[in-house]
Amino acid sequence: MSLTPSEDRNVFLKIISHAKEYGFVFPSSEIYDGLAAVYDYGEYGVELKNNIKQLWWKTMVHLNENIVGLDAAIFMHPLTWKASGHIDGFSDPMIDNKDSKKRYRVDHLLEAKADELIEAGKNTDAEILLQTMNQLLAKEDFVTLKTLLETEKIVCQVSKTANWTEIRQFNLMFSTEVGAVAEEANKIYLRPETAQGIFVNFLNVQKSGRMKIPFGIAQIGKAFRNEIVARQFIFRMREFEQMEMQFFVRPGTEMEWYNKWKETRIKWHKALGFPSNKLKFHDHEKLAHYANAAVDIEYEFPFGFKEIEGIHSRTDFDLKNHQALSGKKQQYFDPEINQNYIPYVVETSVGADRTFLAVMCNSYQEETTQQVIKAEDGTEKSETKTRIFLKLHPCLAPIKVAIFPLVKKDGLPEKAKEIMELLKYDFNVIYEERDSVGKRYTRQDLIGTPFCVTVDYETLTDQAVTIRDRDTTEQKRVPISSLYSLISDAVSFKRIFEQL
Ligand code: GAP
């Protein structure tokens, strides 16, 4: 059954508060009322995010013989951003409200209007509005775009007026200065994408790794963009993490590789557990300044289908410009065809934070059951119980096993800690002895722990424990000696790769 937009919004609000309450995501510097579009990952959030990043690294680097990793610095020579086109072309059309002085991204204002239309059941009007917007953006026709804002009667959320300035381009890069003197010559940028660290190291890696084309270089790291409108929780942030791979190919073969990477990457998202009907491709109508073909993989968040990954055919745009500005040849000698050339590049670029958000949205479950309660006088009444749990893929779950002694005495804590010792070097294990076992199960459900192991009096004699499955809540008795292989089998990345 599909949810209405307001039900979707409610679910999303629940996910945001769940993320905060259970240690996944906190607003940054919250004691100072936060910093817009910046977030911190809590004790379980950091584990989940690390698992996503490790999985991506394993998939891209360890399982592909022709892809290697890199960890380039965030600060780069300022000419990098001239060559990459970010100084001249990395901007968004913005508009200011003259009354409130608040600045907006024009596409965000129109998208918000389209959301309103969808909420009112006017899906066709929303579609036409978005199509018109995309055409005007592609043509950079800012005059007609402003007219569109006016005819749609879009007003500023703060002043409630439509007293708009003209539309202007606004660069999204953050800048700072290196050294003690704040002169223009010392100005450097916080990287808006990790990709350029790969391009400037293309020849270093090709030579040191004796790489033969086609080959890829992968990197995970922070990127920074001065996003004007902070929206949708961690979906659009000013500081975020990208997992990017640049695949260097022989010119003329780029479309073949582009199509191959499109299919490979969507399979990865499906293997994470996202259902096929919640994923789709969206071809770009307005291509980035570096691309000759580009597609987004979109996931259906509670606020609609939105980009989680971009796949771009970047031609030789970046390497050619780095060659021109640095004066250093960026060529590869291809022994198979006996030719020197600047390779073409196909890029896959996925946001670690957006994947995290998609995983949270996909795994948040509210399961209601009817329970018959017997009163003291013998009468029965039916009660609705709701169990909230995160149905995370076990290999992504922050904690793999929770170990509980049934009571805090009689040698049960010692036995539980013995089991913990057996498991803790290979799995993230938690020990919990407070509250009833039922409450301890609930707590682990809320953070998505796939297994809970309870040590009881019988354990001391039969060397067996009760293991409870998060998704089915089924409990079974297993020997302690089989725990390691049972857990290892369920939480191994291999489970994900079997589905690829
Ligand atoms: N190197 C190509 C590139 O940066 P992009 O489509 O601008 O392409 C790639 O970004 C991915 O980075 C997006 O699909 C998204 O997952 C993530 N991303 C981009 N901007 C973001 C933001 N402000 N907050 C969170 N994630 C972002």
Short mmCIF file of C-alpha atoms and ligand atoms in Angstrom, two decimals, residues 86 90 192-196 223 225 227 234-244 246 284 290 296-297 307-312 314 347-355, ligand 1:
data_model
loop_
_atom_site.label_atom_id
_atom_site.label_comp_id
_atom_site.label_asym_id
_atom_site.label_seq_id
_atom_site.Cartn_x
_atom_site.Cartn_y
_atom_site.Cartn_z
CA HIS A 86 34.63 25.07 -10.87
CA PHE A 90 30.19 25.74 -10.50
CA PRO A 192 33.60 20.73 -3.88
CA GLU A 193 34.21 17.19 -5.21
CA THR A 194 36.86 14.58 -4.42
CA ALA A 195 37.37 13.78 -8.12
CA GLN A 196 40.05 16.42 -8.75
CA ALA A 223 33.55 17.60 -0.02
CA ARG A 225 29.53 23.13 -1.02
CA GLU A 227 24.45 25.02 -0.45
CA ILE A 234 21.34 15.05 5.73
CA PHE A 235 20.23 14.91 2.09
CA ARG A 236 21.75 18.29 1.25
CA MET A 237 24.60 19.37 3.47
CA ARG A 238 27.41 21.90 3.30
CA GLU A 239 29.99 19.35 4.42
CA PHE A 240 29.44 15.83 3.16
CA GLU A 241 31.25 12.72 2.05
CA GLN A 242 31.61 11.35 -1.46
CA MET A 243 32.69 7.91 -2.65
CA GLU A 244 34.02 8.52 -6.15
CA GLN A 246 37.27 7.75 -11.98
CA HIS A 284 20.43 14.69 -17.00
CA TYR A 290 32.51 18.55 -17.70
CA ASP A 296 21.54 9.90 -11.72
CA ILE A 297 20.55 6.86 -9.74
CA GLU A 307 19.63 11.52 -6.58
CA ILE A 308 21.93 9.33 -4.53
CA GLU A 309 24.60 8.66 -7.17
CA GLY A 310 25.75 10.33 -10.37
CA ILE A 311 27.42 8.53 -13.27
CA HIS A 312 29.14 10.85 -15.67
CA ARG A 314 33.59 13.28 -18.29
CA GLU A 347 32.97 8.62 -13.16
CA THR A 348 30.78 7.02 -10.54
CA SER A 349 30.05 9.35 -7.63
CA VAL A 350 27.86 8.35 -4.73
CA GLY A 351 27.18 10.28 -1.54
CA ALA A 352 28.00 8.39 1.66
CA ASP A 353 25.48 10.52 3.55
CA ARG A 354 22.70 10.10 1.00
CA THR A 355 23.28 6.34 0.94
N1 GAP B 1 32.30 14.47 -9.00
C1 GAP B 1 30.98 14.55 -9.48
C2 GAP B 1 30.05 15.11 -8.51
O1 GAP B 1 30.44 15.67 -7.49
P1 GAP B 1 27.50 15.43 -8.02
O2 GAP B 1 26.32 14.83 -8.73
O3 GAP B 1 27.54 16.91 -7.83
O4 GAP B 1 28.76 14.95 -8.86
C3 GAP B 1 27.79 13.35 -6.51
O5 GAP B 1 27.66 14.74 -6.61
C4 GAP B 1 27.07 12.83 -5.29
O6 GAP B 1 27.50 13.52 -4.12
C5 GAP B 1 25.56 13.04 -5.33
O7 GAP B 1 24.91 12.01 -6.03
C6 GAP B 1 25.20 13.03 -3.86
O8 GAP B 1 25.01 11.70 -3.40
C7 GAP B 1 26.43 13.62 -3.20
N2 GAP B 1 26.17 15.05 -2.89
C8 GAP B 1 26.31 16.10 -3.71
N3 GAP B 1 26.00 17.24 -3.07
C9 GAP B 1 25.66 16.90 -1.81
C10 GAP B 1 25.24 17.64 -0.65
N4 GAP B 1 25.15 18.96 -0.67
N5 GAP B 1 24.96 16.95 0.48
C11 GAP B 1 25.07 15.59 0.52
N6 GAP B 1 25.47 14.86 -0.53
C12 GAP B 1 25.76 15.49 -1.68
#
